[in-house]
CSV table of C-alpha atoms in Angstrom, one decimal:
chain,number,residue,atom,x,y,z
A,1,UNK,CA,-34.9,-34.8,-133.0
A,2,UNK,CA,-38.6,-34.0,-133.0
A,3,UNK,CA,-38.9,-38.0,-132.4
A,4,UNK,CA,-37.1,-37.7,-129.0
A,5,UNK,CA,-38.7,-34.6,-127.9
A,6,UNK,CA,-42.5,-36.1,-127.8
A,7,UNK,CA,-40.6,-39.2,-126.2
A,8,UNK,CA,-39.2,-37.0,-123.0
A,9,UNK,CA,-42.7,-35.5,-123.1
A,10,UNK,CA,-44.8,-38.4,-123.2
A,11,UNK,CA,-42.4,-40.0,-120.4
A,12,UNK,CA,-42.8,-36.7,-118.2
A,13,UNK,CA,-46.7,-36.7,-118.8
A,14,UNK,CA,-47.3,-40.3,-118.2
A,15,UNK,CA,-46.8,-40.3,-114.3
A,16,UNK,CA,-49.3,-37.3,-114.2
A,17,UNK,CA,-51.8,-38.7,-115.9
A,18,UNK,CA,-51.7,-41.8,-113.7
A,19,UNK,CA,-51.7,-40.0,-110.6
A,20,UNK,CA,-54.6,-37.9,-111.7
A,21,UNK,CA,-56.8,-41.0,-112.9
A,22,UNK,CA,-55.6,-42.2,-109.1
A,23,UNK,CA,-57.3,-39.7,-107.9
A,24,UNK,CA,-60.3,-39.4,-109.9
A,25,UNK,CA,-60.5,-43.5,-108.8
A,26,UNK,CA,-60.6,-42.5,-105.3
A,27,UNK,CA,-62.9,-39.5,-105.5
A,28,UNK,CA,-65.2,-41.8,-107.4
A,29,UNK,CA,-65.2,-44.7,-104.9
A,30,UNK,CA,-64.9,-42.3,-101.8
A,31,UNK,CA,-68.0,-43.7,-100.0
A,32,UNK,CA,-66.6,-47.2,-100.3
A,33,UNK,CA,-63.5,-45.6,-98.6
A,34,UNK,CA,-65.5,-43.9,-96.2
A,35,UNK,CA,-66.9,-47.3,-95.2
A,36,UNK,CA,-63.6,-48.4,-94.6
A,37,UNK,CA,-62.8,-46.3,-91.9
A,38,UNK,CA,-64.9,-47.9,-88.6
A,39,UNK,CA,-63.0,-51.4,-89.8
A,40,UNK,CA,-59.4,-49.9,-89.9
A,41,UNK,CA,-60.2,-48.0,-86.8
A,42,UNK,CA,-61.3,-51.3,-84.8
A,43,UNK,CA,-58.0,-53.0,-86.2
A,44,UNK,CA,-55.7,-50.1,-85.2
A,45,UNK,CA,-57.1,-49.8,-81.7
A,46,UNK,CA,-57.8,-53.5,-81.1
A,47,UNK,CA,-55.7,-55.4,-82.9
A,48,UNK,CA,-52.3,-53.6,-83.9
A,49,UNK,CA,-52.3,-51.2,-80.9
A,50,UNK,CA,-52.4,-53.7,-78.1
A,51,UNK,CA,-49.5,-55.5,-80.0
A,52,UNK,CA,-47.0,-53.2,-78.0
A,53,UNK,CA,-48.1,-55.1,-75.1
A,54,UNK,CA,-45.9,-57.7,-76.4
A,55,UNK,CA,-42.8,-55.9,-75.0
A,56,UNK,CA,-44.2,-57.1,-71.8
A,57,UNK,CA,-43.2,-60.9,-72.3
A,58,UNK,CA,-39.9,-59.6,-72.1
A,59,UNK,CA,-40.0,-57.5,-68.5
A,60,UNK,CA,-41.0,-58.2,-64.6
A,61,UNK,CA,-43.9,-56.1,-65.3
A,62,UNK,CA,-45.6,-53.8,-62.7
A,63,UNK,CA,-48.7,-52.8,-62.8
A,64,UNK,CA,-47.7,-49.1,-60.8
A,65,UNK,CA,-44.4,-49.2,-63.1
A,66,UNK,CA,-46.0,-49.6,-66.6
A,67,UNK,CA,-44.8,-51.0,-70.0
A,68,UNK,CA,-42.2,-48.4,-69.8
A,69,UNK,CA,-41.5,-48.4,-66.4
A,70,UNK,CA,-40.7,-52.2,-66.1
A,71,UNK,CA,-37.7,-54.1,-65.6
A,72,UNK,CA,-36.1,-55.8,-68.8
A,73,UNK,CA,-35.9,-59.6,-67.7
A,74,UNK,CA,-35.4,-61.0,-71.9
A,75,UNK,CA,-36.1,-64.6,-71.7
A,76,UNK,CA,-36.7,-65.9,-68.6
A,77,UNK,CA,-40.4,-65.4,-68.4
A,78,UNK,CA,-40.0,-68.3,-71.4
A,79,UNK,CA,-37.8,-70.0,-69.6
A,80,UNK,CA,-40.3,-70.0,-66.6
A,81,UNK,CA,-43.1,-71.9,-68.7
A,82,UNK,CA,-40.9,-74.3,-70.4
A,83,UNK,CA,-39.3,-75.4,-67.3
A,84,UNK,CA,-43.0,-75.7,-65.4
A,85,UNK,CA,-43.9,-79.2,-64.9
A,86,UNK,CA,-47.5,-78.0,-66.0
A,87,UNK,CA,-46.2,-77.3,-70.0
A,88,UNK,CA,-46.1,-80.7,-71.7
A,89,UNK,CA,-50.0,-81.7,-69.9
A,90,UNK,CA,-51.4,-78.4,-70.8
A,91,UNK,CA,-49.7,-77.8,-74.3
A,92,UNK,CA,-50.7,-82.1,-74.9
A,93,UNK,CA,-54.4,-81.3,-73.4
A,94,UNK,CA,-54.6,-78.2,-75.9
A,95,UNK,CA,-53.7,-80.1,-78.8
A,96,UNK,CA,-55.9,-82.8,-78.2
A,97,UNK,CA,-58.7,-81.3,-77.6
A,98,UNK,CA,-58.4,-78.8,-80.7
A,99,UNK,CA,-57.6,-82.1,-82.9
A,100,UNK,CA,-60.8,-83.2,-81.9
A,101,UNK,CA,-62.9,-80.5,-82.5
A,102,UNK,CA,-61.0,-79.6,-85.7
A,103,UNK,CA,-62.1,-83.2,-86.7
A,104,UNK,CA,-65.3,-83.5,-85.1
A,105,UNK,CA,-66.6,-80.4,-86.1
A,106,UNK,CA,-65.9,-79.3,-90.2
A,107,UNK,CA,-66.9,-82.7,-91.0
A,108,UNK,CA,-70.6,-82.1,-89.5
A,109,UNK,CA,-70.4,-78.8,-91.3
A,110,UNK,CA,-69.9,-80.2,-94.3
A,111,UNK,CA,-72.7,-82.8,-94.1
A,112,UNK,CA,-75.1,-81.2,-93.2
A,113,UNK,CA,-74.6,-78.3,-95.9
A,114,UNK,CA,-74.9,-81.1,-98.1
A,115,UNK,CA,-78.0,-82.5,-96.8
A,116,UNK,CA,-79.9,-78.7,-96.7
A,117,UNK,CA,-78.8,-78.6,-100.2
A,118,UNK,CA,-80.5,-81.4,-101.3
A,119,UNK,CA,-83.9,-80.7,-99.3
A,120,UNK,CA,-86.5,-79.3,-102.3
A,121,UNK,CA,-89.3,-78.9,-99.7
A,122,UNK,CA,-88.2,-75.0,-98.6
A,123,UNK,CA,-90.8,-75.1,-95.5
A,124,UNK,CA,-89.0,-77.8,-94.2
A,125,UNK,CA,-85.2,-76.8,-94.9
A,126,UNK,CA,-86.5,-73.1,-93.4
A,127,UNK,CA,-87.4,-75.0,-90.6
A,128,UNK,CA,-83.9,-77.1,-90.0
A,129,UNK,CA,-82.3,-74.0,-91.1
A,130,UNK,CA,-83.5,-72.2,-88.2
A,131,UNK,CA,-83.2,-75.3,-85.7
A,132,UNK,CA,-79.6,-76.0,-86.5
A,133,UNK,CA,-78.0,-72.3,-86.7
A,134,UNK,CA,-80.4,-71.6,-82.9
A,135,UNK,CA,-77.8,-73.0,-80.7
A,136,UNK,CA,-74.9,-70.5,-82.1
A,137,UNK,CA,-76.6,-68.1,-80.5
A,138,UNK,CA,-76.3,-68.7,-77.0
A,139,UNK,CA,-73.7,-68.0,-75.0
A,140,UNK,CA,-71.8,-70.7,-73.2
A,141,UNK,CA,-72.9,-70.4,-69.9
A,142,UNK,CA,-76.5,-71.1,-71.0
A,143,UNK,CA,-74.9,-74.4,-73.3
A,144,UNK,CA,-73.4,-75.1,-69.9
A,145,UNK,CA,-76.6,-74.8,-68.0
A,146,UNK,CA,-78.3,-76.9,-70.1
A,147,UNK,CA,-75.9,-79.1,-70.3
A,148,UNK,CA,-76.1,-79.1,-66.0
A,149,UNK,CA,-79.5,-79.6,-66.2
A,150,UNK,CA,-79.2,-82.7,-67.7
A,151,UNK,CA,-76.0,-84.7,-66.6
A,152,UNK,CA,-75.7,-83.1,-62.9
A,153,UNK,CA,-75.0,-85.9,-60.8
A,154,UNK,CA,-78.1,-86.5,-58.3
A,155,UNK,CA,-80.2,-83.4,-60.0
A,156,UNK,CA,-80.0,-83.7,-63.5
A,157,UNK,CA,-82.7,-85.4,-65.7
A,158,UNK,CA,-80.8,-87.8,-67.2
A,159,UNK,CA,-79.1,-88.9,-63.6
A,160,UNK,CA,-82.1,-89.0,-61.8
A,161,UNK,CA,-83.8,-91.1,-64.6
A,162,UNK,CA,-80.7,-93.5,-64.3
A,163,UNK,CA,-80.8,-93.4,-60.5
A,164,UNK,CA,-84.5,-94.3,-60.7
A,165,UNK,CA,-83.8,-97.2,-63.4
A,166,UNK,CA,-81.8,-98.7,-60.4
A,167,UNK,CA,-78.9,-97.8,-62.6
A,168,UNK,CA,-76.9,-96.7,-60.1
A,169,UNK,CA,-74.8,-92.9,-59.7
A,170,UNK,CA,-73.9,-91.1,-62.9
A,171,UNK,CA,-71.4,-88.5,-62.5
A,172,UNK,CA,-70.2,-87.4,-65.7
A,173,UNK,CA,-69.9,-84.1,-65.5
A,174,UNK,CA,-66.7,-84.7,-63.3
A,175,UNK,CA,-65.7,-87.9,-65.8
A,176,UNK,CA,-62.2,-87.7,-67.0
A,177,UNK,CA,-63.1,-90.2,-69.7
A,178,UNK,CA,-66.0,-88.0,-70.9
A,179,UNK,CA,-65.0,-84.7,-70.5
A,180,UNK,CA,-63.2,-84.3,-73.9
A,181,UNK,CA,-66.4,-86.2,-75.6
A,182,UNK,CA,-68.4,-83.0,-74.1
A,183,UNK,CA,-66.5,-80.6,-75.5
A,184,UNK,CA,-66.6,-81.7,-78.7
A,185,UNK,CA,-70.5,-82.8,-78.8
A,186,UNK,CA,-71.4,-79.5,-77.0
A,187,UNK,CA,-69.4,-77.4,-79.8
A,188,UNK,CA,-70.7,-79.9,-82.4
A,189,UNK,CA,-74.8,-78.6,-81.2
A,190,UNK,CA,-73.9,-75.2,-81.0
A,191,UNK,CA,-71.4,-74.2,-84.2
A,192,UNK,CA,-72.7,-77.0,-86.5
A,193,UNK,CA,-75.2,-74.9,-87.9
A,194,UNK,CA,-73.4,-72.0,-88.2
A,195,UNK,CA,-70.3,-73.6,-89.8
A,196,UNK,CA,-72.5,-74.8,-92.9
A,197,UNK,CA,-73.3,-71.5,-93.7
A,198,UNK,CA,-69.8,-71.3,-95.0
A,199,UNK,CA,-70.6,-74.4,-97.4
A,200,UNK,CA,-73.8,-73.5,-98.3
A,201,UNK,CA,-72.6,-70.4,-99.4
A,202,UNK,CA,-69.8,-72.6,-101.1
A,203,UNK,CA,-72.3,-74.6,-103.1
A,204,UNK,CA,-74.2,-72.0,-104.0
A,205,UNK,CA,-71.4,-70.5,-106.1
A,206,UNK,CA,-71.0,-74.0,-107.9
A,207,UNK,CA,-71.5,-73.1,-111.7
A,208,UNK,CA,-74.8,-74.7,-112.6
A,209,UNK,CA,-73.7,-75.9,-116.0
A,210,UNK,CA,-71.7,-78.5,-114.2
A,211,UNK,CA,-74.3,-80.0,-112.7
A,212,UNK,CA,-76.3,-80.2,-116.3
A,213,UNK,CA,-73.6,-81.2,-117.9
A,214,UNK,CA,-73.6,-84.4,-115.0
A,215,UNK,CA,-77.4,-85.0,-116.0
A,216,UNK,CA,-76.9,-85.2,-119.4
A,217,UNK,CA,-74.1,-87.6,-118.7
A,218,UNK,CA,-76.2,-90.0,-116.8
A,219,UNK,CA,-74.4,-89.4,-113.2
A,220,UNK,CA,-76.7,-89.7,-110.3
A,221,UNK,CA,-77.2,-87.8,-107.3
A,222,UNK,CA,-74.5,-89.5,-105.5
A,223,UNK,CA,-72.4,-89.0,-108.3
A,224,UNK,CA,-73.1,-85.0,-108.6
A,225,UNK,CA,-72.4,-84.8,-104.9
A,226,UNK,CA,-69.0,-86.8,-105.4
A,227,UNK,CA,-67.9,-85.3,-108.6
A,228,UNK,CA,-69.3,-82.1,-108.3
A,229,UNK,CA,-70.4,-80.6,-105.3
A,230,UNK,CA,-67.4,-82.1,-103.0
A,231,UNK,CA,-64.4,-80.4,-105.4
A,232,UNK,CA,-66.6,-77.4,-105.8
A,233,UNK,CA,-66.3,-76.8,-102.0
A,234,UNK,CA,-62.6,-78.3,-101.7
A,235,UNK,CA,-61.1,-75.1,-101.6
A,236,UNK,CA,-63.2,-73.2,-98.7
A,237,UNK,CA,-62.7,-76.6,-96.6
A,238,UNK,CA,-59.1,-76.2,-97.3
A,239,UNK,CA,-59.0,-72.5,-96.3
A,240,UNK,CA,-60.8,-72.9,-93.1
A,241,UNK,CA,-59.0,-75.8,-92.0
A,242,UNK,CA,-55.7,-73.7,-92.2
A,243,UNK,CA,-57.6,-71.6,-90.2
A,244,UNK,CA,-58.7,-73.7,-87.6
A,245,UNK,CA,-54.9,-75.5,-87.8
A,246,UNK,CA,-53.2,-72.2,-87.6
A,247,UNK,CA,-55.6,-71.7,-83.8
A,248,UNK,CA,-54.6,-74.9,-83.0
A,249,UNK,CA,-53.7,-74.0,-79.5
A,250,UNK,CA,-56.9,-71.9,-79.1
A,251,UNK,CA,-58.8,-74.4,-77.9
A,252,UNK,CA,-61.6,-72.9,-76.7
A,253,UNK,CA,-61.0,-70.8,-73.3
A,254,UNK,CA,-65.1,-69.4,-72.7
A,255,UNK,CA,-66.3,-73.0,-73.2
A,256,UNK,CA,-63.4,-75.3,-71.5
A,257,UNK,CA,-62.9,-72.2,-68.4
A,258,UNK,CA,-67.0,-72.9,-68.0
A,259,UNK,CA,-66.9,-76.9,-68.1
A,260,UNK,CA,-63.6,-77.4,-66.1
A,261,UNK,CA,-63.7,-78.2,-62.6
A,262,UNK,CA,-61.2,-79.7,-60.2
A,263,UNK,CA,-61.7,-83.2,-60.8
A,264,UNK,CA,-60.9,-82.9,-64.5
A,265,UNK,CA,-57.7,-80.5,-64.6
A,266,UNK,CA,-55.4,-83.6,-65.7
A,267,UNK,CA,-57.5,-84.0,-69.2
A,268,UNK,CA,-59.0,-80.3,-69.5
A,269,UNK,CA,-56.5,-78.2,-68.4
A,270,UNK,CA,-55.4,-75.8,-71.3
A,271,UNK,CA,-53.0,-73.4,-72.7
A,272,UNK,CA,-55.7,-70.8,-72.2
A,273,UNK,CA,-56.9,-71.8,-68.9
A,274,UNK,CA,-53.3,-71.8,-67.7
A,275,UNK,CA,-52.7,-68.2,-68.8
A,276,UNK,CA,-55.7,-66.9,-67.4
A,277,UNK,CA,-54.4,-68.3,-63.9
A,278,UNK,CA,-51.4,-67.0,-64.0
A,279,UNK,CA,-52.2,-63.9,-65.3
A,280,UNK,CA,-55.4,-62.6,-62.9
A,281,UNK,CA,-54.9,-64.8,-60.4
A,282,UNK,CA,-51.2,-65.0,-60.1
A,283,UNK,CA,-50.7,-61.2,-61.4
A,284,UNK,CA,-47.9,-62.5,-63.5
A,285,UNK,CA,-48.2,-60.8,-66.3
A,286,UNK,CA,-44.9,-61.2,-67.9
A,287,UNK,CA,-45.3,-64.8,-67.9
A,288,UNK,CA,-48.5,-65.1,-69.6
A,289,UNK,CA,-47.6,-62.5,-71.7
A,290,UNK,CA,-44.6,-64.5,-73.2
A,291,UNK,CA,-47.3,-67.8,-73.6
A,292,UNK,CA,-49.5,-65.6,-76.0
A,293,UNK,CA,-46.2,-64.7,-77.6
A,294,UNK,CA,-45.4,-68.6,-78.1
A,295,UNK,CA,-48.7,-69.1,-79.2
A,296,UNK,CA,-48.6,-66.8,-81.8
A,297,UNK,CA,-45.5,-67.9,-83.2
A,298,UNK,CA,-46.7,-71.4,-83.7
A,299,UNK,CA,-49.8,-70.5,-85.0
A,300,UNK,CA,-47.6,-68.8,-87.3
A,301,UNK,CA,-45.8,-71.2,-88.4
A,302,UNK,CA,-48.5,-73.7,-89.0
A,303,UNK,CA,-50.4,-71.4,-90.9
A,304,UNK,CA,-47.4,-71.2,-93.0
A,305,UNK,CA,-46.8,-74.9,-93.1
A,306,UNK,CA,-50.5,-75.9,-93.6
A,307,UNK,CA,-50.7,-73.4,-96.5
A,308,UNK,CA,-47.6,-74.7,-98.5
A,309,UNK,CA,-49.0,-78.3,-97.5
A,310,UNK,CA,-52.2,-77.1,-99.0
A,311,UNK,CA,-50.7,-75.9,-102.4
A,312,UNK,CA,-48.6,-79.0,-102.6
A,313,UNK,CA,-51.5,-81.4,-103.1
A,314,UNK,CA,-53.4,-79.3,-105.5
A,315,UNK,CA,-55.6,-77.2,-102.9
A,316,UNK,CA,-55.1,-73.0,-103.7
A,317,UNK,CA,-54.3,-72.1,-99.7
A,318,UNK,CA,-54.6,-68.8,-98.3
A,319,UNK,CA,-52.8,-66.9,-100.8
């Protein structure tokens, strides 16, 4: 009897003794909490609260009439974009273009945290340190600017040196063929830099023992990068490139909306670009309202598929 007594009271006390070391946890670690607050107060206000705008996908919305003002339409603003004639070029342009830089940009990344990590000379990898991660800090307009000064056709340096060469015109700022090349290259100069931070970082956590266990074996350089580095780094490549796969139709609006101009619309002409026209200069909010609902559902689902694709073949995914 006495046996069953200090049973119900040891099952009565437990929960109370949890809750109190609870608390004393989170009067301990309060100014960690306290930290906390400015990030959840961004995410509220900037990221879950402007998700009730997603009722407007759904209504002929009015700017005088409000969300809740609105006419309910359902689908048709979805039916409106699939049944464009513009969906297929833009949703084929956005695609392409992100493929490309998806490609053409974490492999750079990845070489050249691999080649800072084998400089020994710190003066000089301080020095292409601070040259590669520059360009991430300019905005695209300058990128763009720069990029005017040089290929402007009749004005910029390099066509008026190929004009002078008796090279004939070159125009290839308004180049269909080259336009996609740009992009890429121009977000190759300017993100390179700042994407191998990432690996870097990734390298750096490499357990050293690895590496000595390697020497003692007789591997070379080549063989420590190949063997060692390259699966030490597998799993941050993996996670960004669900990432980047699950953005797939983000393809860049600031720098694509800078670069575009008439002449290349059939190659360049986006996802992004398209909502931006028909929302501000159309005032057809609904519509692009229900393409940023589309585009969220398919990034969701390729996140989703990229991740279980991810775990399949050995890599750890998201979560």
């Amino acid at each position: 009897m006495a046996e069953i007594v200090s049973a119900k009271i040891e099952n009565t006390a437990a929960p109370r003794l949890v809750k109190r070391d609870r608390m004393r946890s989170i009067y301990r670690l309060k100014w960690f909490y306290l930290m906390m607050v400015p990030g959840l107060i961004y995410y509220i206000l900037f990221h879950y609260a402007p998700m009730a705008g997603t009722l407007i996908a759904f209504q002929n919305y009015n700017l005088m009439k409000g969300i809740w003002g609105s006419p309910w339409v359902g689908f048709d603003n979805f039916r409106v974009i699939f049944d464009s004639p513009d969906f297929l070029p833009i949703l084929r342009n956005t695609l392409l273009i992100s493929v490309y830089k998806i490609i053409g940009s974490m492999v750079p990344d990845v070489i050249l945290a691999l080649m800072l990590n084998e400089i020994r000379a710190l003066w000089f990898k301080r020095i292409v340190q601070t040259i590669t991660y520059g360009p991430y800090f300019l905005s695209w307009v300058i990128v763009y600017g720069l990029v005017f000064s040089f290929l402007a056709p009749g004005s910029g340096l390099i066509s008026t040196w190929v004009r002078d060469m008796g090279w004939g015109q070159m125009d290839l700022m308004t180049n269909q063929d080259f336009f996609r090349p740009m992009l890429v290259f121009t977000e190759i100069w300017k993100n390179t830099g700042f994407g191998a931070i990432i690996y870097l970082a990734a390298v750096a956590s490499i357990n050293q023992e690895l590496y000595e266990a390697a020497v003692v074996d007789g591997a070379s350089r080549w063989r420590q990068l190949w063997h060692v580095t390259l699966p030490g780094i597998r799993d941050v490549f993996v996670l960004l490139l669900i990432i980047r796969i699950g953005g797939i139709l983000d393809a860049g609006f600031d720098q694509v909306f800078i670069f575009l101009n008439a002449r290349v619309y059939e190659v360049g002409d986006i996802v992004d670009t398209w909502v931006y026209r028909y929302g501000f200069e159309r005032l057809e909010f609904g519509v692009a309202a229900a393409m940023g609902v589309f585009k969220s559902v398919v990034g969701f689902v390729l996140v989703l598929g990229a991740n279980r694709l991810a775990k399949k073949v050995g890599g750890s995914g998201i979560w």
